[in-house]
mmCIF file of C-alpha atoms and ligand atoms in Angstrom:
data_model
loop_
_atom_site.group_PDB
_atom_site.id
_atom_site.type_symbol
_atom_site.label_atom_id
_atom_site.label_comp_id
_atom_site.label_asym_id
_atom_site.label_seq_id
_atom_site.Cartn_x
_atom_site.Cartn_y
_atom_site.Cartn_z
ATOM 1 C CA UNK A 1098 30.961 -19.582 8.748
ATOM 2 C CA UNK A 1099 28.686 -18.453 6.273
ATOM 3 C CA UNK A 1100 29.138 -20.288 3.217
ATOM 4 C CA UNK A 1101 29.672 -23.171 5.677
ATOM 5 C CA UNK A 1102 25.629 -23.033 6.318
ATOM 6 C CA UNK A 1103 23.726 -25.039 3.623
ATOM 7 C CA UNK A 1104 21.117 -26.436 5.508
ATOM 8 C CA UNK A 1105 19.176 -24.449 7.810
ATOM 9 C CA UNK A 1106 15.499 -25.081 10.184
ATOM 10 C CA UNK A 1107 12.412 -22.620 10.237
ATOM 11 C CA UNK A 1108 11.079 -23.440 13.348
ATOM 12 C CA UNK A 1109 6.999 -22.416 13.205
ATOM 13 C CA UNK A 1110 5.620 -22.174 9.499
ATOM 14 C CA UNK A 1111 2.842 -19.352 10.150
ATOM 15 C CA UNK A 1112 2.892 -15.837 8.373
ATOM 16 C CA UNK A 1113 6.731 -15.117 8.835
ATOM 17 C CA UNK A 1114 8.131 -18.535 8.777
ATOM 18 C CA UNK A 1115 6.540 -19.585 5.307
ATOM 19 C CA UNK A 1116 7.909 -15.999 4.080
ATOM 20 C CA UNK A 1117 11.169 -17.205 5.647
ATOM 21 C CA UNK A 1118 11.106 -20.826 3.639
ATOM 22 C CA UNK A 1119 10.187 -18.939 0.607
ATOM 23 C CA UNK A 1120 13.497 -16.785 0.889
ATOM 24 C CA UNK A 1121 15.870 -19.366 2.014
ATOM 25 C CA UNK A 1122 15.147 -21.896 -0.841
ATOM 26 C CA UNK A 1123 15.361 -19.153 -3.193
ATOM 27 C CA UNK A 1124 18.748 -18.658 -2.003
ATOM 28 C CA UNK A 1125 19.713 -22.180 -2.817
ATOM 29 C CA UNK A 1126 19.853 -23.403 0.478
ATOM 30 C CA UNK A 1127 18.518 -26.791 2.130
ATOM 31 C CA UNK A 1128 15.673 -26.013 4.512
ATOM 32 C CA UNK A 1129 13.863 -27.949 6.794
ATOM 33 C CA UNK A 1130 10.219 -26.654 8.348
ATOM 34 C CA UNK A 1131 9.018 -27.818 11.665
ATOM 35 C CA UNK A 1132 5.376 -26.597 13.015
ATOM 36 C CA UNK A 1133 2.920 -28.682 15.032
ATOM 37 C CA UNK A 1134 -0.344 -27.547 13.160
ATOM 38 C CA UNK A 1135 -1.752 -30.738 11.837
ATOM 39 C CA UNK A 1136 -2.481 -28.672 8.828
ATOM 40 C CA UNK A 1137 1.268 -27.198 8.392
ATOM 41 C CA UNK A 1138 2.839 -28.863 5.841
ATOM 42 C CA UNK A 1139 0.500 -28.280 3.657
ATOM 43 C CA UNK A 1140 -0.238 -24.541 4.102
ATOM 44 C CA UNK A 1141 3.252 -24.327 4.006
ATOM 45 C CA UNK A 1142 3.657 -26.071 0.204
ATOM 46 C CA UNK A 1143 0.719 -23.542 -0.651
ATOM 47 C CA UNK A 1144 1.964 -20.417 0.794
ATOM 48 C CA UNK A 1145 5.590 -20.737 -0.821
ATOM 49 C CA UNK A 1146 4.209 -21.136 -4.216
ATOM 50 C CA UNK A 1147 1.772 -18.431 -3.769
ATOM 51 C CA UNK A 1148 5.022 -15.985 -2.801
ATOM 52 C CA UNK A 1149 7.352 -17.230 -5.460
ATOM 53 C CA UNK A 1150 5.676 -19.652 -8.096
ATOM 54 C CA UNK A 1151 8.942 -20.409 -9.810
ATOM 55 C CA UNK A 1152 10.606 -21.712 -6.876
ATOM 56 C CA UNK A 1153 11.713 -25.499 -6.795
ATOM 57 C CA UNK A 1154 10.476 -27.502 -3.496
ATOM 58 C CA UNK A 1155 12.986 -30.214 -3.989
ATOM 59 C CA UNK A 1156 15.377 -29.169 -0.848
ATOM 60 C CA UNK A 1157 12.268 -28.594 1.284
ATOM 61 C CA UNK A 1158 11.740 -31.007 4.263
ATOM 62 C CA UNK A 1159 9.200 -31.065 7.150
ATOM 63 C CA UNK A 1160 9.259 -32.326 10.505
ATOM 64 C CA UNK A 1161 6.284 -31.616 13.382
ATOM 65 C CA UNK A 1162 8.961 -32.305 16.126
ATOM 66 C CA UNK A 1163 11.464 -29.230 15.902
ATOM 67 C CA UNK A 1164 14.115 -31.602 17.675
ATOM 68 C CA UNK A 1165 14.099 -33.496 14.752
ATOM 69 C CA UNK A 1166 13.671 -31.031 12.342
ATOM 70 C CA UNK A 1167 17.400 -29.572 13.337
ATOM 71 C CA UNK A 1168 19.040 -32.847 13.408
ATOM 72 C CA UNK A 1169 22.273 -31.698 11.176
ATOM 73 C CA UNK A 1170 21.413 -28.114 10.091
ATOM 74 C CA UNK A 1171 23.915 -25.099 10.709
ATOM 75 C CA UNK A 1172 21.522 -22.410 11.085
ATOM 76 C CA UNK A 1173 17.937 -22.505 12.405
ATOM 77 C CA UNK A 1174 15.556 -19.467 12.426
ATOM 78 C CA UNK A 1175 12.468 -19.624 15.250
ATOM 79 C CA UNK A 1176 8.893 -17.966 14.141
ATOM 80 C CA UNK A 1177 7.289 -19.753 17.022
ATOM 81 C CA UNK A 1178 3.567 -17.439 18.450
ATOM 82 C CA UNK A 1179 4.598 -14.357 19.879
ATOM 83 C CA UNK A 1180 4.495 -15.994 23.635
ATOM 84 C CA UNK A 1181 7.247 -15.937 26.057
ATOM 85 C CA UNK A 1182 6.835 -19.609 27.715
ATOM 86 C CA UNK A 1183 6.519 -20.519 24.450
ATOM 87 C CA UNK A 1184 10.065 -19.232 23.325
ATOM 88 C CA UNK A 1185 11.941 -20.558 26.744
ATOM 89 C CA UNK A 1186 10.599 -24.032 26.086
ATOM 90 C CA UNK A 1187 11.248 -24.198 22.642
ATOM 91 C CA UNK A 1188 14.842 -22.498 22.852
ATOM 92 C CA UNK A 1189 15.687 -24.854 25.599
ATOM 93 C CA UNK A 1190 14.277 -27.872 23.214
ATOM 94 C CA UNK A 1191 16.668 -26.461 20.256
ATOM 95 C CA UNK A 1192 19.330 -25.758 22.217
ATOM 96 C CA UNK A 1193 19.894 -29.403 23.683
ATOM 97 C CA UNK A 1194 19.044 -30.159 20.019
ATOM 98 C CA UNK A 1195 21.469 -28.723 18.247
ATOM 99 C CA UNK A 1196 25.700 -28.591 18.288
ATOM 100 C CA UNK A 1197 26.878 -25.979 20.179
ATOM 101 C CA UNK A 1198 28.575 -24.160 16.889
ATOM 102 C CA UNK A 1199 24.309 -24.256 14.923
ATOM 103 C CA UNK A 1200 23.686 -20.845 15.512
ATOM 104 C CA UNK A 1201 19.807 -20.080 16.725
ATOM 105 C CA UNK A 1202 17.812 -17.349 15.616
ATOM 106 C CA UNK A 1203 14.332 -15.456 16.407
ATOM 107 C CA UNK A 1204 12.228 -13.725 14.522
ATOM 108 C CA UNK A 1205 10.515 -11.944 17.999
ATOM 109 C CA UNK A 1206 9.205 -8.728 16.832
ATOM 110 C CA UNK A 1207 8.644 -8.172 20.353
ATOM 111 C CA UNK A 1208 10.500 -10.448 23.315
ATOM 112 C CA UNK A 1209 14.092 -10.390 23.678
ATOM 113 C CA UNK A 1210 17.043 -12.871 23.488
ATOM 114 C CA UNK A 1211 17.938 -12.137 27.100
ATOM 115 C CA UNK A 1212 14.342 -13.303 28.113
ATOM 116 C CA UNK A 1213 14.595 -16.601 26.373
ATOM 117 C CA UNK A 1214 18.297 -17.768 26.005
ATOM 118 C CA UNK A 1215 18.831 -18.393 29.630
ATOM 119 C CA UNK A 1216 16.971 -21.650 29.640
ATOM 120 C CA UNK A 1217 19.851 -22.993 27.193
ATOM 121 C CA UNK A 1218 22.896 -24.859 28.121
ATOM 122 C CA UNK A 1219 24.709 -23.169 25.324
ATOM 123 C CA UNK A 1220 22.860 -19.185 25.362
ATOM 124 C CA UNK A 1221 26.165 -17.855 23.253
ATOM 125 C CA UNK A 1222 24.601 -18.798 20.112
ATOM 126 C CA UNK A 1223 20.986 -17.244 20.355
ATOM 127 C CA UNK A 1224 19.937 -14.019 19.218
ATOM 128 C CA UNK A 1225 17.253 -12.133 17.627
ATOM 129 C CA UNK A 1226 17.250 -12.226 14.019
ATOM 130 C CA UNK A 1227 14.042 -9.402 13.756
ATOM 131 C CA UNK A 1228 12.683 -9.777 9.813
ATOM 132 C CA UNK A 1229 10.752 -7.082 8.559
ATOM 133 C CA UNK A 1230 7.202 -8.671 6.360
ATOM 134 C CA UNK A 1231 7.588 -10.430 4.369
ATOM 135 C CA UNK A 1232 10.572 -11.511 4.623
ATOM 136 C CA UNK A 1233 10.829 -12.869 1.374
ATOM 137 C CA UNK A 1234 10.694 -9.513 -0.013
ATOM 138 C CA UNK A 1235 11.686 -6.548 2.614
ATOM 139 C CA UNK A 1236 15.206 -7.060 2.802
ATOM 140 C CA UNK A 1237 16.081 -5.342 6.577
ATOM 141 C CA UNK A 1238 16.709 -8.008 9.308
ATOM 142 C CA UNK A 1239 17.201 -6.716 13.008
ATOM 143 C CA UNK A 1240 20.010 -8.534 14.571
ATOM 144 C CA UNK A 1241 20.564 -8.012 18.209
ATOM 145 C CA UNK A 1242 22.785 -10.465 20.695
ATOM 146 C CA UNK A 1243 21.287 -10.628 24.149
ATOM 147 C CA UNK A 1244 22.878 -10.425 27.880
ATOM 148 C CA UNK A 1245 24.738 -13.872 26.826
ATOM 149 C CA UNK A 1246 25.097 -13.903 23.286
ATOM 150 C CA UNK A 1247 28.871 -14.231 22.051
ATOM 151 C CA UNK A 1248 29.903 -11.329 19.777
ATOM 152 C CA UNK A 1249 31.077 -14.145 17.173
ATOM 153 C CA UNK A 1250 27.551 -15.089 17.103
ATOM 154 C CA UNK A 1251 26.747 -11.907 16.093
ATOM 155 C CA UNK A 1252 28.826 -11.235 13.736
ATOM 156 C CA UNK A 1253 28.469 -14.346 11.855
ATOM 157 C CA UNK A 1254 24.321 -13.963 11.940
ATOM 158 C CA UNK A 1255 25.277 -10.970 10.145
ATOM 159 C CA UNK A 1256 27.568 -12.153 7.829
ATOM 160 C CA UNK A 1257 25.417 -15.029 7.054
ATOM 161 C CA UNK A 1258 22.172 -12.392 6.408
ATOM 162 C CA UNK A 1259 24.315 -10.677 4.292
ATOM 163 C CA UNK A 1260 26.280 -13.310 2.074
ATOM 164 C CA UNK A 1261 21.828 -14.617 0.890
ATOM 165 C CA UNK A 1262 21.607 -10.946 0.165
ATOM 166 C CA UNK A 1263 19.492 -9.746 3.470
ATOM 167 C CA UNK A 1264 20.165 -6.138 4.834
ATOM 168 C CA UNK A 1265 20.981 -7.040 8.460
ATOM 169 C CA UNK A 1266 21.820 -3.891 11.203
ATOM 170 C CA UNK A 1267 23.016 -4.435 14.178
ATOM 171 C CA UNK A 1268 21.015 -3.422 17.942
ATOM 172 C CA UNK A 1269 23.994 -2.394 20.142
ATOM 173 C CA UNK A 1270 21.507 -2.955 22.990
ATOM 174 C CA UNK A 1271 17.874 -4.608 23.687
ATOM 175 C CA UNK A 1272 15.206 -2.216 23.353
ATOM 176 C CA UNK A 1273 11.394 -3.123 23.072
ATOM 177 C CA UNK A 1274 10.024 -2.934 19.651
ATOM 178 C CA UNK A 1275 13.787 -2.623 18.252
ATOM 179 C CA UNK A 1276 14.864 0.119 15.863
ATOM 180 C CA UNK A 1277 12.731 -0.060 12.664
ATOM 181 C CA UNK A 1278 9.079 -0.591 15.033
ATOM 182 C CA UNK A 1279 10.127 2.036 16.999
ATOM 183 C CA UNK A 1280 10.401 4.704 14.300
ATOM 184 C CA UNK A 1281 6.954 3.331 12.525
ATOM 185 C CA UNK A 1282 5.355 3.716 15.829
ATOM 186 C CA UNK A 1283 6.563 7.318 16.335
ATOM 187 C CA UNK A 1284 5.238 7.954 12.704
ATOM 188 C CA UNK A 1285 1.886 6.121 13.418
ATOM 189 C CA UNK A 1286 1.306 7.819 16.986
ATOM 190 C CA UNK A 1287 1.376 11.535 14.736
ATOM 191 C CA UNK A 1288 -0.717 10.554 12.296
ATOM 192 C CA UNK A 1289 -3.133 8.651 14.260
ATOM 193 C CA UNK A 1290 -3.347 12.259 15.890
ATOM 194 C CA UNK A 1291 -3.565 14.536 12.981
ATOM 195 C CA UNK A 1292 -6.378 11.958 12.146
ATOM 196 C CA UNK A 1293 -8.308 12.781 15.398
ATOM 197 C CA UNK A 1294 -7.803 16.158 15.938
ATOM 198 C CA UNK A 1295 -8.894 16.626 12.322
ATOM 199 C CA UNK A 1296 -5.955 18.117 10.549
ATOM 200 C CA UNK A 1297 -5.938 16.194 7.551
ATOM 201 C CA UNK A 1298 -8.113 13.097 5.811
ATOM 202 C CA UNK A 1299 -6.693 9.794 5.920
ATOM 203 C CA UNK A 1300 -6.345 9.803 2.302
ATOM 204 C CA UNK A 1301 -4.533 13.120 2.216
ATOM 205 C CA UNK A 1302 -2.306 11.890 5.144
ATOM 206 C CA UNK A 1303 -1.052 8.578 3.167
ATOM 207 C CA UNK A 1304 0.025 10.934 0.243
ATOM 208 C CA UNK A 1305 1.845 13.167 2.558
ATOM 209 C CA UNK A 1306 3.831 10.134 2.772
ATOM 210 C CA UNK A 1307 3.495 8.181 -0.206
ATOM 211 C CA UNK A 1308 3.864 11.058 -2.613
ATOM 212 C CA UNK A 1309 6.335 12.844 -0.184
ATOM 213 C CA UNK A 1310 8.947 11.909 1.728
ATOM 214 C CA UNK A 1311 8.714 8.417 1.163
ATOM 215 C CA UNK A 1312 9.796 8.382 -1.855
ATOM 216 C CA UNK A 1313 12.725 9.510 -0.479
ATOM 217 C CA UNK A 1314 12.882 7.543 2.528
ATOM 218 C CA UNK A 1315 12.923 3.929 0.493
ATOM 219 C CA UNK A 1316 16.539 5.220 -1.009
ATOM 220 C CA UNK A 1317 18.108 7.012 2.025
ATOM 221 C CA UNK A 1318 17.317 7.032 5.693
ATOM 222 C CA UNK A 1319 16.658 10.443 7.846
ATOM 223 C CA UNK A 1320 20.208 10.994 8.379
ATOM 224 C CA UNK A 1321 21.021 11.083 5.226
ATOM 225 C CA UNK A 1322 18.433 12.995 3.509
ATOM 226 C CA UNK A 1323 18.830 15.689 6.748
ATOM 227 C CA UNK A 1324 22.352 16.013 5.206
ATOM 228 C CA UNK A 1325 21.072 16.677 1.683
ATOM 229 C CA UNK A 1326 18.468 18.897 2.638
ATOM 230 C CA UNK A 1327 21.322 21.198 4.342
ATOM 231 C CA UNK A 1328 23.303 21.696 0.562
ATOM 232 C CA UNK A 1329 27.108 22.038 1.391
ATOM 233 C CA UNK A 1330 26.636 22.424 5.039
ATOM 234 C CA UNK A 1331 25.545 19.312 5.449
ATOM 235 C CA UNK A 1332 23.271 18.450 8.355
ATOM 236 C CA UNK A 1333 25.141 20.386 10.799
ATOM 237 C CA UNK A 1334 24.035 23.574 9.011
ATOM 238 C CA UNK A 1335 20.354 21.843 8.762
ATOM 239 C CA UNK A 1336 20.568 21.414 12.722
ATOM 240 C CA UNK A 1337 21.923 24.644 13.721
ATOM 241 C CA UNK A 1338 19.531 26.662 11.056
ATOM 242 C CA UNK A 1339 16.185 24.531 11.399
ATOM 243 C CA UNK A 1340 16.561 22.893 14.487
ATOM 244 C CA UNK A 1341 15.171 25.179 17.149
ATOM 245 C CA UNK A 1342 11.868 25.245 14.817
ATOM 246 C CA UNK A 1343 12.029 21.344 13.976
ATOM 247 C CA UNK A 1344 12.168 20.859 17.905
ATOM 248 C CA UNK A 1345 9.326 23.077 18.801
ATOM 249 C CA UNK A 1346 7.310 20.570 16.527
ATOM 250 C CA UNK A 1347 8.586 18.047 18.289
ATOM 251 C CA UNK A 1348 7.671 19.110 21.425
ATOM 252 C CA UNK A 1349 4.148 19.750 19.737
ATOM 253 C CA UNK A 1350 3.941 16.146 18.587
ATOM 254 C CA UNK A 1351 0.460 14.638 19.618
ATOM 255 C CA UNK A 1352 0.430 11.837 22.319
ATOM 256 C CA UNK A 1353 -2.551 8.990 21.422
ATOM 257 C CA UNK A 1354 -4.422 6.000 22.764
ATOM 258 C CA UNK A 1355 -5.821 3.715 20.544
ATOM 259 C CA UNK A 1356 -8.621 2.856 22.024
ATOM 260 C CA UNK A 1357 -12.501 1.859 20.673
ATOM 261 C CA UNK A 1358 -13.334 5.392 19.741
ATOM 262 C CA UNK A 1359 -9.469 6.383 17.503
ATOM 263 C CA UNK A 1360 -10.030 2.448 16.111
ATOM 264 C CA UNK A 1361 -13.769 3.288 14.812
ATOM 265 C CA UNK A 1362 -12.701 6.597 13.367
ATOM 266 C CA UNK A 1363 -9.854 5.021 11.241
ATOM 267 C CA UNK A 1364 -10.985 2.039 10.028
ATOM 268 C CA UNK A 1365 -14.741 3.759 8.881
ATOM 269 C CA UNK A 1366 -12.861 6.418 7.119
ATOM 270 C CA UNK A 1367 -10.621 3.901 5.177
ATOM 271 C CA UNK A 1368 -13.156 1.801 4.365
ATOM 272 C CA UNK A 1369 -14.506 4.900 2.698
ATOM 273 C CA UNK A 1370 -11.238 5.650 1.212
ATOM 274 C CA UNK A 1371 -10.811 2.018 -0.118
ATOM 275 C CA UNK A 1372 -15.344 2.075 -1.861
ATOM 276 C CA UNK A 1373 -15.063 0.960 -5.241
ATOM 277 C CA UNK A 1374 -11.060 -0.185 -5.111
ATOM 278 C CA UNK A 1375 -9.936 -3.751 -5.711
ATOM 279 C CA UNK A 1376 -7.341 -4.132 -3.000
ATOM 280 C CA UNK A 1377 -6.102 -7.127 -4.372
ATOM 281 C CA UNK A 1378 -4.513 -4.909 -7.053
ATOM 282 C CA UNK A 1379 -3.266 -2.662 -4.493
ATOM 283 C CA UNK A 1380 -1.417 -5.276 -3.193
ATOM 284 C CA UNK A 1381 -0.001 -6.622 -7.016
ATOM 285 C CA UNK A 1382 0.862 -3.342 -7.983
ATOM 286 C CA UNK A 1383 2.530 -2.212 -4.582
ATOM 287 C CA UNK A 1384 4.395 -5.687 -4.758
ATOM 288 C CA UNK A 1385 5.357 -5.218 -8.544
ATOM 289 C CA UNK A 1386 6.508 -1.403 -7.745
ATOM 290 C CA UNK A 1387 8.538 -3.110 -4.482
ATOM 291 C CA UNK A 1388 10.538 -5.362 -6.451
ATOM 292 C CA UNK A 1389 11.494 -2.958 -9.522
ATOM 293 C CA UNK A 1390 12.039 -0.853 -6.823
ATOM 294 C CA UNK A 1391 15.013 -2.964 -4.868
ATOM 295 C CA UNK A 1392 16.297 -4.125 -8.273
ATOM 296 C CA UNK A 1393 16.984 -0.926 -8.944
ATOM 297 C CA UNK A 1394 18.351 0.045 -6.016
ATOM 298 C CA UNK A 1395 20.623 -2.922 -5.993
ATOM 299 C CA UNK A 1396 22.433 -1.641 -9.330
ATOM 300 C CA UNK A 1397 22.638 1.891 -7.815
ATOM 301 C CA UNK A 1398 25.718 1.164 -5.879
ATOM 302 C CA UNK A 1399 25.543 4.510 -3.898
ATOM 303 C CA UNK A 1400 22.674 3.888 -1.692
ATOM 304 C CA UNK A 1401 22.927 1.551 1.082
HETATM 305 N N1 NAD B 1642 3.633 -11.027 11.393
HETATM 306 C C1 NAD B 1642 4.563 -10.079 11.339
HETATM 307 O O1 NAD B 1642 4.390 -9.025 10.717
HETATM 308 C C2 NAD B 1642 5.907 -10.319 12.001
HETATM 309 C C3 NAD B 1642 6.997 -9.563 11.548
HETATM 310 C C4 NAD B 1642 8.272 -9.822 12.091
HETATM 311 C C5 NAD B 1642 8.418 -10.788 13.088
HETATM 312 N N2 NAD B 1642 7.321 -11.494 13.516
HETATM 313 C C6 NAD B 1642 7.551 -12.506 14.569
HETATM 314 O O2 NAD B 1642 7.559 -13.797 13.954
HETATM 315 C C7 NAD B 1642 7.059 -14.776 14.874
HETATM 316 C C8 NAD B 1642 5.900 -15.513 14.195
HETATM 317 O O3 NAD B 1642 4.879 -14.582 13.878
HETATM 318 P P1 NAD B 1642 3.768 -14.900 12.773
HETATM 319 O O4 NAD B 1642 3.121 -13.598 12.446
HETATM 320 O O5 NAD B 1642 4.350 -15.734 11.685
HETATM 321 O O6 NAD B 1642 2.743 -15.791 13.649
HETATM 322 P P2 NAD B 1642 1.727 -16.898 13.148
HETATM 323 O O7 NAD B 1642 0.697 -17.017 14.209
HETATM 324 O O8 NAD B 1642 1.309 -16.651 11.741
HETATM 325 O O9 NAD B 1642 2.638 -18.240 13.155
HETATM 326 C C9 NAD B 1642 3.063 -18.903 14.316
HETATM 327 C C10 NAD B 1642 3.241 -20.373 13.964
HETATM 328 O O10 NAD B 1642 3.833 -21.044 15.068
HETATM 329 C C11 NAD B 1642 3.250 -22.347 15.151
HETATM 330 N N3 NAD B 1642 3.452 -22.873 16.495
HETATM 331 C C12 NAD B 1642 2.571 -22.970 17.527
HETATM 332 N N4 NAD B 1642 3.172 -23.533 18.592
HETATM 333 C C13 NAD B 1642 4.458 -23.792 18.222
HETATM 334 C C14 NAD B 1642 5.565 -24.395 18.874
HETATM 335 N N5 NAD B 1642 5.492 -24.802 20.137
HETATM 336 N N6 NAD B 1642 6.720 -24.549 18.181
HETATM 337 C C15 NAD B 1642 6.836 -24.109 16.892
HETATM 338 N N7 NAD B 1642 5.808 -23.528 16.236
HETATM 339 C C16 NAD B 1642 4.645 -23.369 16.884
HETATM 340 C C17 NAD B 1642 1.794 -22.126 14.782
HETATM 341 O O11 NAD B 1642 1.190 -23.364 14.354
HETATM 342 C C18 NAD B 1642 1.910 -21.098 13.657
HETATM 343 O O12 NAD B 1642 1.982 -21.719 12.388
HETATM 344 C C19 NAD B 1642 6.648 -14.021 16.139
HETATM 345 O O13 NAD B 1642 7.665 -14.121 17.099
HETATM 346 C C20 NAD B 1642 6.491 -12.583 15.653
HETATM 347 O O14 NAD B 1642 6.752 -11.624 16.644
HETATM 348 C C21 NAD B 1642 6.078 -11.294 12.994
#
């Protein structure tokens, strides 16, 4: 199925689906854009040469109706707003759009297939197709079928992700916020509470990170660096030596609102953090790092 898909839709041109664009016709493939802002097309030509200037915008075409925009493609990926009645109608629009073998795909970093498929005729062939930003770059996509998705569909989402060089994993089940969200937002809630009860600076926190484990966490996830750490035992020696202590941290971790008062605190003391820094450059140089970065991983063959 996969090299059968040449010609794909990106349904919704804002921050994702222009990252989206950028990626596909990188990849070689024919891609037409749909997105009813009357200023879309353009901010669309903009935004792709501004994330890849080198790229070619020859097999780039756009359509403000999304029916037409899928007339004849095999693959279509949705980056519609972040709305519910938004997704059912335009599923349900797609769906009656498309053949029932055109296999549709959302970007929802937060609603479910289950919640929007069942407005379709044909719900077998929609699932969630979660992209981490930007797309063109990050190369983990979330896949995850919902109540009526086919497994087929699944597996050849995946095996389309993976034959344009995307990272897909698979959800075995719906879960709000999916798998990758879900850890940041564990992360976050800690240090947003170190942050208020004062442990550590802001600054000193992002190093902890940064300069810490996540260097190691960009080559191997926390399963496999738990094994590491545990030498020849492995991580069952790691878990049976350092786990009571590990979960008596865990059961110390801080719980957190972000409210006015947490949202103040952070943002004045990163402003402070950021006096006197160009963040433009921040942004070029963490980009530039990010791609040596994944071209070198890509000729380590060892790490996934
Ligand atoms: N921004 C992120 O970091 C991120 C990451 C992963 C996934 N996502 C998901 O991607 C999707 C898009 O998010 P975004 O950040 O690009 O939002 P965005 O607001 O930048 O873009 C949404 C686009 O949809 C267009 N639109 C409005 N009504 C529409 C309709 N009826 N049909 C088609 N398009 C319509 C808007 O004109 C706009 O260009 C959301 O579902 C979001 O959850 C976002």
């Amino acid at each position: 199925m996969s090299n059968k898909i040449k010609h794909v839709a990106v349904i919704g041109t804002g921050v994702i689906g222009i990252s989206w664009v950028t990626y596909f016709l990188s990849k070689g493939l024919e891609v037409t854009a749909s997105d009813p802002a009357p200023d879309a097309e353009e901010r669309l030509r903009k935004g792709i040469t501004l994330n890849n200037p080198d790229i070619s915008l020859e097999l780039l075409h756009f359509e403000v109706d999304p029916v037409k925009a899928v007339k004849g493609v095999q693959f279509v990926q949705e980056n519609g707003p972040e709305r519910l009645e938004i997704k059912q109608e335009l599923f349900a629009k797609l769906d009656a759009a498309t053949d029932p073998s055109v296999l549709i795909v959302s970007s929802s970093s937060g609603i479910q297939a289950s919640e929007f498929q069942m407005s379709a005729k044909h719900p077998e062939r929609i699932l969630l197709g979660h992209p981490f930003n930007p797309p063109h770059l990050i190369p983990l996509v979330e896949v995850c079928g919902g109540k009526a998705t086919s497994e087929e569909a699944v597996l050849q989402t995946i095996e389309f992700y993976k034959s344009i060089g995307k990272k897909p994993i698979r959800l075995l089940k719906e879960k709000k916020g999916h798998v990758a969200n879900r850890l940041q937002a564990a992360l976050w809630q800690e240090a947003f509470y170190l942050v208020k009860e004062g442990v550590a600076s802001i600054e000193d926190i992002d190093l902890a990170i940064s300069q810490g484990p996540g260097l190691r966490w960009a080559l191997l996830g926390p399963f496999l660096n738990l094994h590491l750490s545990g030498g020849n035992g492995g991580i069952k020696h790691v878990l049976e030596h350092l786990g009571p202590p590990m979960e008596s941290w865990m059961k110390d971790l801080g719980t957190i609102e972000i409210d006015q008062n947490l949202i103040e605190l952070i943002s004045t003391e990163l402003s402070n953090v950021l006096k006197g820094k160009d963040l433009q450059k921040i942004i070029d140089d963490r980009n530039k790092v990010l791609l040596d970065l994944m071209d070198m991983k890509s000729k380590a063959v060892e790490l996934p």
